[in-house]
mmCIF file of C-alpha atoms and ligand atoms in Angstrom:
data_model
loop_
_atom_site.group_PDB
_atom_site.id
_atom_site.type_symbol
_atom_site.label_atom_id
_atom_site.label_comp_id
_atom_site.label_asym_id
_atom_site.label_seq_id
_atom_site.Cartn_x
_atom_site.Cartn_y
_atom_site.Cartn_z
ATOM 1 C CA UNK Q 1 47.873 47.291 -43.759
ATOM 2 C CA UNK Q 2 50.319 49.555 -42.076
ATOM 3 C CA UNK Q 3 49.527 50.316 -38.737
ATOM 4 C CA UNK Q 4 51.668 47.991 -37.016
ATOM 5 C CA UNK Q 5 48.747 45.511 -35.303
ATOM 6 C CA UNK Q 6 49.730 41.966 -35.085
ATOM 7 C CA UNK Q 7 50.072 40.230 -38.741
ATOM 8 C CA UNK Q 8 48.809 43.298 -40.293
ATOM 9 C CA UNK Q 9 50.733 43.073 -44.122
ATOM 10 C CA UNK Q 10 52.011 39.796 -43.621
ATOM 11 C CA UNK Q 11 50.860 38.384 -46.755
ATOM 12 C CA UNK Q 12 52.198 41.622 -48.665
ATOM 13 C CA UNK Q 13 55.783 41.769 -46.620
ATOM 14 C CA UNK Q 14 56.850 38.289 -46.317
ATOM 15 C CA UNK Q 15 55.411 36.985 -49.562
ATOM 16 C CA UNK Q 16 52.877 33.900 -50.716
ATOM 17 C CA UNK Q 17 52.801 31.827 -47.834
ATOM 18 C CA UNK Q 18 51.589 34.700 -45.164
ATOM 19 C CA UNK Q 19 47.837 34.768 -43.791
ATOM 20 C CA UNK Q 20 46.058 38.250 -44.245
ATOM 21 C CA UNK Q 21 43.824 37.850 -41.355
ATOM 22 C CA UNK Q 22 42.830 41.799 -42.203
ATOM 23 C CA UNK Q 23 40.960 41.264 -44.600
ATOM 24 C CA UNK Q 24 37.187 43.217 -44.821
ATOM 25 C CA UNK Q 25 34.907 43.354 -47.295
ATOM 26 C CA UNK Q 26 33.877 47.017 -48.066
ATOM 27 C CA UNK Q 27 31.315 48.220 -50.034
ATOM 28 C CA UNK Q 28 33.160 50.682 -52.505
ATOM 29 C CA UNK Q 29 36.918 49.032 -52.428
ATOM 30 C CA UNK Q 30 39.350 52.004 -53.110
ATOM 31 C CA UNK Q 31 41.916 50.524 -55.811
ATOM 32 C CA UNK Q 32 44.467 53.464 -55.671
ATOM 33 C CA UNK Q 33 47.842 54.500 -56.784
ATOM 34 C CA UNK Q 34 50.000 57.021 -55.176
ATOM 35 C CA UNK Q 35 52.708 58.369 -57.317
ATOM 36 C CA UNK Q 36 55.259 61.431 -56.630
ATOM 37 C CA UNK Q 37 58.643 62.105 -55.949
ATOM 38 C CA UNK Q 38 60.835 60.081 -52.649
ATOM 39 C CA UNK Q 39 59.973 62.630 -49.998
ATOM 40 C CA UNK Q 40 56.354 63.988 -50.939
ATOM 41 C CA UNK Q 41 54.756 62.065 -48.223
ATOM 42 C CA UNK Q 42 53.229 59.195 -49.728
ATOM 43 C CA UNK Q 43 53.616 57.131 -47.455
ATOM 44 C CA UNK Q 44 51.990 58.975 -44.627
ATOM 45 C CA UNK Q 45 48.945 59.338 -46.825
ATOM 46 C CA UNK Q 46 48.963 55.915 -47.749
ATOM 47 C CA UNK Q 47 48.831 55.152 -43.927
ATOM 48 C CA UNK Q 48 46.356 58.006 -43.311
ATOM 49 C CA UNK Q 49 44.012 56.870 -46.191
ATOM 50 C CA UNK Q 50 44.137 53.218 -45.316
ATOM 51 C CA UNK Q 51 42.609 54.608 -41.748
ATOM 52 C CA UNK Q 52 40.028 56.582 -43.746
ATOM 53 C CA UNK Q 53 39.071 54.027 -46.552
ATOM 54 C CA UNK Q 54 40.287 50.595 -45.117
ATOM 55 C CA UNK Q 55 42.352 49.255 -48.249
ATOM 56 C CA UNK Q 56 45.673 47.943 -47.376
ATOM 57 C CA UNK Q 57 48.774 49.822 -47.737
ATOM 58 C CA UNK Q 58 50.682 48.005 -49.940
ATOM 59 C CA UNK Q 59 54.206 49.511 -50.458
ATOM 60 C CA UNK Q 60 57.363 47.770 -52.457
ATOM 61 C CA UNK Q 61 59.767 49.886 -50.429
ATOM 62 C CA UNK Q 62 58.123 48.096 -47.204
ATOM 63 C CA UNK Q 63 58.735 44.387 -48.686
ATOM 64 C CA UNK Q 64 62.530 45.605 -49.479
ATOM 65 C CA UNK Q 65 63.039 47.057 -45.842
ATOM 66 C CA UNK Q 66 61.677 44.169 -44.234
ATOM 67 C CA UNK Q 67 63.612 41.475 -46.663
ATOM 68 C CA UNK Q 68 66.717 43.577 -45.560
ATOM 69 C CA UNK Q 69 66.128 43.083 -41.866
ATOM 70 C CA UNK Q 70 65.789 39.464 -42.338
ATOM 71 C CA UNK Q 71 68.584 37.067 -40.612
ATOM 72 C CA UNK Q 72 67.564 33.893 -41.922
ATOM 73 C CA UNK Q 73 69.976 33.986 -44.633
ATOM 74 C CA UNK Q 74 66.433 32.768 -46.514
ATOM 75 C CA UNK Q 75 66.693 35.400 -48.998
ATOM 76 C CA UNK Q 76 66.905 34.152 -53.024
ATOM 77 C CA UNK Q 77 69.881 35.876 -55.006
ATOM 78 C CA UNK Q 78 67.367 37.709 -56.790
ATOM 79 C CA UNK Q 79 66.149 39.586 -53.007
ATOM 80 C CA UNK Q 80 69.839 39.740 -52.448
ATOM 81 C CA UNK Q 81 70.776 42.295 -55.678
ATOM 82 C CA UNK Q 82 67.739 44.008 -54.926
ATOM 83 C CA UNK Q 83 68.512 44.820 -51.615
ATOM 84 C CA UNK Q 84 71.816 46.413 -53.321
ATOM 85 C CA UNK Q 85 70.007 48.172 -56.010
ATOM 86 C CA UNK Q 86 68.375 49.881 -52.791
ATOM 87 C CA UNK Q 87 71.129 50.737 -50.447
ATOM 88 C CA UNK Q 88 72.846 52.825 -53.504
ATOM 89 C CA UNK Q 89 69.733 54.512 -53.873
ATOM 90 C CA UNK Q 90 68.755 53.075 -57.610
ATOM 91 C CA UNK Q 91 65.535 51.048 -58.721
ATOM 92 C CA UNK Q 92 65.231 47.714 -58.344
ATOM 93 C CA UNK Q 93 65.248 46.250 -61.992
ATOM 94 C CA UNK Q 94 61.649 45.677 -63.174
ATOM 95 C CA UNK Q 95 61.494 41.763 -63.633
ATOM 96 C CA UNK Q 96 62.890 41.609 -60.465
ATOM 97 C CA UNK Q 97 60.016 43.542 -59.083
ATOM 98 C CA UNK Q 98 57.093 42.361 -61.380
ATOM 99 C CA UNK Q 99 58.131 38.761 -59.837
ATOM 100 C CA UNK Q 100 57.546 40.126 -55.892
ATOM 101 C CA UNK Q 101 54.224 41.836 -56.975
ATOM 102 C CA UNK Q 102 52.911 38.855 -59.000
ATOM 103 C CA UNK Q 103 53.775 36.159 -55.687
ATOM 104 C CA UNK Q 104 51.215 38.804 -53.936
ATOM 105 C CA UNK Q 105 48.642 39.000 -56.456
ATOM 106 C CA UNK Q 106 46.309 37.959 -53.872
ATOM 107 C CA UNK Q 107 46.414 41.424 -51.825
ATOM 108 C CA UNK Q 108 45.624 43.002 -54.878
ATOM 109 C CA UNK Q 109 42.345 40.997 -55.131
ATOM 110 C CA UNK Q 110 41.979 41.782 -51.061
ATOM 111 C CA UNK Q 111 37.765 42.586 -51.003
ATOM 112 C CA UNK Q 112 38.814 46.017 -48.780
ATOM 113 C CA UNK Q 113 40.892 47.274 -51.704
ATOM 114 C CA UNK Q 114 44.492 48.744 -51.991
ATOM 115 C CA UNK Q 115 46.862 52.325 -51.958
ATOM 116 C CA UNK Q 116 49.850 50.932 -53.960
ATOM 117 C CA UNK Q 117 52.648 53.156 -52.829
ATOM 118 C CA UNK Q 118 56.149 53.015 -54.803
ATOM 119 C CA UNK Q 119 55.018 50.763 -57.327
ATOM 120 C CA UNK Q 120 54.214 51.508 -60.048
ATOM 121 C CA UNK Q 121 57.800 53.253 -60.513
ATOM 122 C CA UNK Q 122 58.645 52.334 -65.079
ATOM 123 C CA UNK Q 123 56.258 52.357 -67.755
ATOM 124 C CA UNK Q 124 56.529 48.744 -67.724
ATOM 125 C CA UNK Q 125 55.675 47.903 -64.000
ATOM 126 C CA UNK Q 126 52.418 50.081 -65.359
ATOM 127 C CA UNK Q 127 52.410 48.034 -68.126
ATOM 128 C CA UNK Q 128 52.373 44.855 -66.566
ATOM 129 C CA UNK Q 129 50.326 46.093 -63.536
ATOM 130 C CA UNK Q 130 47.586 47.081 -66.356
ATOM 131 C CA UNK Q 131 47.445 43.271 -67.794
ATOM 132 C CA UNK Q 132 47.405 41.975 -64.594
ATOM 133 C CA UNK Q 133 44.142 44.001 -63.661
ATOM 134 C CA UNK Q 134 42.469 42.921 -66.609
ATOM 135 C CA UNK Q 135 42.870 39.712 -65.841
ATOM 136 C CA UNK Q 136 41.470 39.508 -62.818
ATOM 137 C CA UNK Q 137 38.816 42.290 -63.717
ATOM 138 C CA UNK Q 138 39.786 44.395 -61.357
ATOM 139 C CA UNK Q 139 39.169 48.088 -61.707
ATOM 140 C CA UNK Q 140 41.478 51.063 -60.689
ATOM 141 C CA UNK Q 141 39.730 54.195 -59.091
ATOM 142 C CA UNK Q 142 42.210 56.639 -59.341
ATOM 143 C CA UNK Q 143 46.275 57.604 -59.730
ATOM 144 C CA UNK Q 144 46.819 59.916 -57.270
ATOM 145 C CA UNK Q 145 49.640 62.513 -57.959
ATOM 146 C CA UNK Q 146 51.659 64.592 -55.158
ATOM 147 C CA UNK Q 147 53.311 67.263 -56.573
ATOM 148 C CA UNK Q 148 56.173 69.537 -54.404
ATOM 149 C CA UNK Q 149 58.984 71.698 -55.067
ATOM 150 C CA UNK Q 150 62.522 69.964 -55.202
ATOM 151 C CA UNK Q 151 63.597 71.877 -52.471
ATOM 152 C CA UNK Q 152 60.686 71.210 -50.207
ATOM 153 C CA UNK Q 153 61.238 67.475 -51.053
ATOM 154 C CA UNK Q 154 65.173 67.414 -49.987
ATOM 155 C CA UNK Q 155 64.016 68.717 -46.917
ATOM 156 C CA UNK Q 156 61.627 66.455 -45.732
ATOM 157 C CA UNK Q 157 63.515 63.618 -46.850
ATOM 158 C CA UNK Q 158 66.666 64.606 -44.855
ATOM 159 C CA UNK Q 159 64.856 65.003 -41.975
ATOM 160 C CA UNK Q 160 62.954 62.029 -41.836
ATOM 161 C CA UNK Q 161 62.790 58.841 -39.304
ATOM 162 C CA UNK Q 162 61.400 55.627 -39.535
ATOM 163 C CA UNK Q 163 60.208 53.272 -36.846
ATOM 164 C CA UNK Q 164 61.954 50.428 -36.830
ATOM 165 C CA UNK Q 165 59.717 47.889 -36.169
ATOM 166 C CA UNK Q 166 56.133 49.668 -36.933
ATOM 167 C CA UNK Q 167 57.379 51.661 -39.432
ATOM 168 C CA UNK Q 168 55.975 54.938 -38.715
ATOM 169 C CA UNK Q 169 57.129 57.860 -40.271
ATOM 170 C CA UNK Q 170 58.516 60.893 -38.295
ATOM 171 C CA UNK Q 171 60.377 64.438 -39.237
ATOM 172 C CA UNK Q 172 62.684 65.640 -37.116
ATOM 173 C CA UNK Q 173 61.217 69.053 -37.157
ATOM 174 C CA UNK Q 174 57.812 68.805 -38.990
ATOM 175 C CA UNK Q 175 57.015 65.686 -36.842
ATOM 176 C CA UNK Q 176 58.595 65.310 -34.040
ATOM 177 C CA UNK Q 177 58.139 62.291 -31.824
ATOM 178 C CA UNK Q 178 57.094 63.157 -28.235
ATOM 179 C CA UNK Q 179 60.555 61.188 -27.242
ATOM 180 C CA UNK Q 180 63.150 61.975 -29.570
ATOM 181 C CA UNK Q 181 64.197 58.646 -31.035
ATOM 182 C CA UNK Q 182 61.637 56.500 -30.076
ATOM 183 C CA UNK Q 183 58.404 56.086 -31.760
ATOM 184 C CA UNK Q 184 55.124 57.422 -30.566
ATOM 185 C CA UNK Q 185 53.366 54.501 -31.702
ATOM 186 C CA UNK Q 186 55.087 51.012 -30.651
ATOM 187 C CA UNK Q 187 58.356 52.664 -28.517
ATOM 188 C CA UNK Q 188 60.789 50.943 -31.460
ATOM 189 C CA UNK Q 189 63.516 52.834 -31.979
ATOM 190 C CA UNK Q 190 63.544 55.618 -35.168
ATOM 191 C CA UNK Q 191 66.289 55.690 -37.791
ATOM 192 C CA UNK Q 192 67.471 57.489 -40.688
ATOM 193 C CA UNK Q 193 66.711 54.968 -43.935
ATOM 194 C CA UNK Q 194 70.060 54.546 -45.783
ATOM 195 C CA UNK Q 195 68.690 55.610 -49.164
ATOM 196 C CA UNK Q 196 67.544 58.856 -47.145
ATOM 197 C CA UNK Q 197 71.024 60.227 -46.793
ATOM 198 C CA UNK Q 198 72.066 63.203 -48.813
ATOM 199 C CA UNK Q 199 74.127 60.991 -51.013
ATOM 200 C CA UNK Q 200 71.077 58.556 -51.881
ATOM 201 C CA UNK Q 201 68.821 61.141 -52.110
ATOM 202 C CA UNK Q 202 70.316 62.877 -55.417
ATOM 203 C CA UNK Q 203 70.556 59.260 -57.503
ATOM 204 C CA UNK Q 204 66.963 58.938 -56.450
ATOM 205 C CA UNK Q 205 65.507 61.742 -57.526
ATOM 206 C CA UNK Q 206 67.552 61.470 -60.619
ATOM 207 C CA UNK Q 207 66.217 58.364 -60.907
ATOM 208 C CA UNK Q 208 62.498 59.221 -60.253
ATOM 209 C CA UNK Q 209 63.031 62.016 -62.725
ATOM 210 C CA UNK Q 210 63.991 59.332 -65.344
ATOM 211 C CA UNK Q 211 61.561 56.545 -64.602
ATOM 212 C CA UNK Q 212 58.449 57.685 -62.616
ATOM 213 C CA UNK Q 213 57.648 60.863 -64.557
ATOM 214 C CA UNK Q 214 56.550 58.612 -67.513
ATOM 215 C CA UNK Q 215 54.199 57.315 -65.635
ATOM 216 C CA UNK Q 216 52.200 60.669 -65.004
ATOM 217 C CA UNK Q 217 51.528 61.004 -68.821
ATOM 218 C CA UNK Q 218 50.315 57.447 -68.910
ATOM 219 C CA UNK Q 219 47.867 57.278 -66.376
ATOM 220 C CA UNK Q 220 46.775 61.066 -67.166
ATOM 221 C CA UNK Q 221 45.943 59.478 -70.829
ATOM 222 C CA UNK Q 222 43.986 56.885 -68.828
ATOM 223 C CA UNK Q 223 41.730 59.504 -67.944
ATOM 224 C CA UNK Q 224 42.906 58.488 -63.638
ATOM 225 C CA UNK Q 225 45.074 61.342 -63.086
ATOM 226 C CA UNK Q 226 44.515 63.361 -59.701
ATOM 227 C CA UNK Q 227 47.557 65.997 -59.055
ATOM 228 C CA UNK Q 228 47.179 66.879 -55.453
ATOM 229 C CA UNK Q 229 49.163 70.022 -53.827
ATOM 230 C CA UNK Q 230 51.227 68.029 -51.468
ATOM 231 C CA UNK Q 231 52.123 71.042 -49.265
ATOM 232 C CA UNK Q 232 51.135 71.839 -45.523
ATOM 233 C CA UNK Q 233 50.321 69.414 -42.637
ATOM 234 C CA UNK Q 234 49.589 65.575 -43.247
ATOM 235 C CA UNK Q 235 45.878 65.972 -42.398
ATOM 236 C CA UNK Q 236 45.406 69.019 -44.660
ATOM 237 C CA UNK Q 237 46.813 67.042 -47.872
ATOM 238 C CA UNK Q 238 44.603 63.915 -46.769
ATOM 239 C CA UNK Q 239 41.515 66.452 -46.817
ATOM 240 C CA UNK Q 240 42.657 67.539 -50.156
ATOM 241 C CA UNK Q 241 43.289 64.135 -51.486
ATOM 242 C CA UNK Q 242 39.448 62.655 -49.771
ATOM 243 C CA UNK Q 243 37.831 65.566 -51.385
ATOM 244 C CA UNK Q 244 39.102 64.848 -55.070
ATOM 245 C CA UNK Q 245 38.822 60.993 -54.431
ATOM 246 C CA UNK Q 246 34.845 61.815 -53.598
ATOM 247 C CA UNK Q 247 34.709 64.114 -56.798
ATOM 248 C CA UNK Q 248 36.229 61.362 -58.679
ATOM 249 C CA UNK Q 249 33.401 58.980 -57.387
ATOM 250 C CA UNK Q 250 30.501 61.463 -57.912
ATOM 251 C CA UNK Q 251 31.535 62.052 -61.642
ATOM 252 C CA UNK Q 252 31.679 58.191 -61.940
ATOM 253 C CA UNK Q 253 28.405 57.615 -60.284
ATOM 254 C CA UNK Q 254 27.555 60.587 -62.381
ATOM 255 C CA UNK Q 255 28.586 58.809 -65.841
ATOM 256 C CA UNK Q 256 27.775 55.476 -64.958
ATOM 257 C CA UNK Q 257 23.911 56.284 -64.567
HETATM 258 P P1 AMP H 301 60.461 53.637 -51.448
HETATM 259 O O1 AMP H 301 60.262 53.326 -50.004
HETATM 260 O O2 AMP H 301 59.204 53.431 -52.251
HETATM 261 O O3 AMP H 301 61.085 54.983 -51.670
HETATM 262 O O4 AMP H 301 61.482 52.550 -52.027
HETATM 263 C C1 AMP H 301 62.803 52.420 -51.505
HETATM 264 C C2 AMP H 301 63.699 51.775 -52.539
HETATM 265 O O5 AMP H 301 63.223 50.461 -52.896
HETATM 266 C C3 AMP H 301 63.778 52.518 -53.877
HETATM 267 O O6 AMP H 301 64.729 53.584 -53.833
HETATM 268 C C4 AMP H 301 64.192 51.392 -54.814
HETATM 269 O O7 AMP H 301 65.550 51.067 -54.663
HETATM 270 C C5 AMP H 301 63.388 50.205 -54.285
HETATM 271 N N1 AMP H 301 62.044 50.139 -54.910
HETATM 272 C C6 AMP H 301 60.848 50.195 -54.267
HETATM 273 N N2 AMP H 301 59.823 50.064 -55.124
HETATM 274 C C7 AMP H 301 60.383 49.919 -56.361
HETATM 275 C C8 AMP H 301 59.851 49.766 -57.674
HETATM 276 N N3 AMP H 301 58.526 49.735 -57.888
HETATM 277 N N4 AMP H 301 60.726 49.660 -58.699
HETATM 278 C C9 AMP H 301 62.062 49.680 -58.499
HETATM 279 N N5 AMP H 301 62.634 49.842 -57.290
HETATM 280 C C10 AMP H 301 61.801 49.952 -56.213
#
């Protein structure tokens, strides 16, 4: 989860050996996937939905960051290049990734469900993410997809701060914090992600251009696609998103019956 409580994401940031003591059993698990270009604002509806529907927010940017702030020199070679992959703003090579999600398979099986946010990124993280569903019969709900125009997206993503320590998301002008610098939530202190400078932003969105797009034609062939305007404020785009999700869940009902 993502809301900076005590040992909230533990077992998804620092890996196998972490407790989840969040874990609640809901009756309808949401099993989601958020996909759309660096910037959209996934990961403020990833936090916003995990408030609404209680499945953890599970992102594979998050377990990068917080590898990265590490100072136990505990970090495996493999962590290490990643970490570099990041900083110049290009993906992390798939095996490399696959290996992180499959050590937390177990949040995936979490009995309040998940948002995956940043992952799936190639055709074959979906690939592999697919197979490992079926094995452990677990069923996804929905791909959810924000869409923006480029130039909205280089906005927001240049004017974007991160907590710290809670990792809240603010915008310098969209969403201000009530003291600039310090967050609103915990008081930790807001920075500018490295891969958000204008320099890092281009190779990403080349890169998401390249890699991620895919992806929409897959899942849309899945029959899981939801595109979702991802303009206006944060709660207007969560109403947006909440209202398809229930569609989605009526038609199943709907079909199931
Ligand atoms: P994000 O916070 O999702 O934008 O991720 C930040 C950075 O972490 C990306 O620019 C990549 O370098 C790396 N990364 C995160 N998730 C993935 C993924 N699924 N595949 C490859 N690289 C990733």
């Amino acid at each position: 989860m993502s809301d900076g409580r005590d040992g909230d994401r533990a077992a998804w940031l620092d890996g196998s050996g972490a407790e989840c003591p969040a874990e609640t059993e809901v009756d309808h698990p949401w099993r989601l996937i958020l996909l759309g270009a660096p910037g959209v604002g996934k990961g403020t509806q990833a936090d916003l939905l995990h408030s609404r529907l209680g499945a953890c927010h599970l992102s594979t940017g998050d377990v990068f960051r917080t590898a990265a702030t590490r100072t136990d020199c505990a970090l495996s070679p493999a962590m290490q290049q990643a970490l570099e992959y990041m900083r110049r703003g290009e993906l992390v090579p798939d095996t490399t990734v696959w290996e992180m999600v499959r050590e937390r398979r177990s949040c995936l099986r979490c009995r309040g469900g998940f948002i995956l946010d940043g992952f799936p990124r190639t055709l074959r993280q979906a690939e592999s993410l697919k197979q490992l569903l079926l094995d452990e019969s677990l069923t996804l709900n929905a791909v959810v997809n924000y869409e923006l125009p480029l130039q909205e997206i280089v906005e927001r993503l240049s004017g974007r701060r991160t907590c710290e320590q809670c990792k809240a998301v603010f915008h310098v002008t969209r969403q201000p914090s009530r003291t600039e610098g310090l967050c609103d939530r915990c008081g930790g202190r807001l920075f500018q992600r490295e891969d958000d400078r204008s320099e890092s932003v281009t190779v990403r969105m080349t890169a998401y251009e390249k890699s991620t797009a895919p992806l929409i034609r897959f899942y849309q062939d899945l029959g899981l696609l939801l595109p979702i305007p991802a303009s206006g404020s944060p709660e207007e785009i969560l109403a947006r998103t909440l209202l398809e999700l229930e569609k989605r869940r009526a038609w199943n009902h709907q079909v199931a019956s």
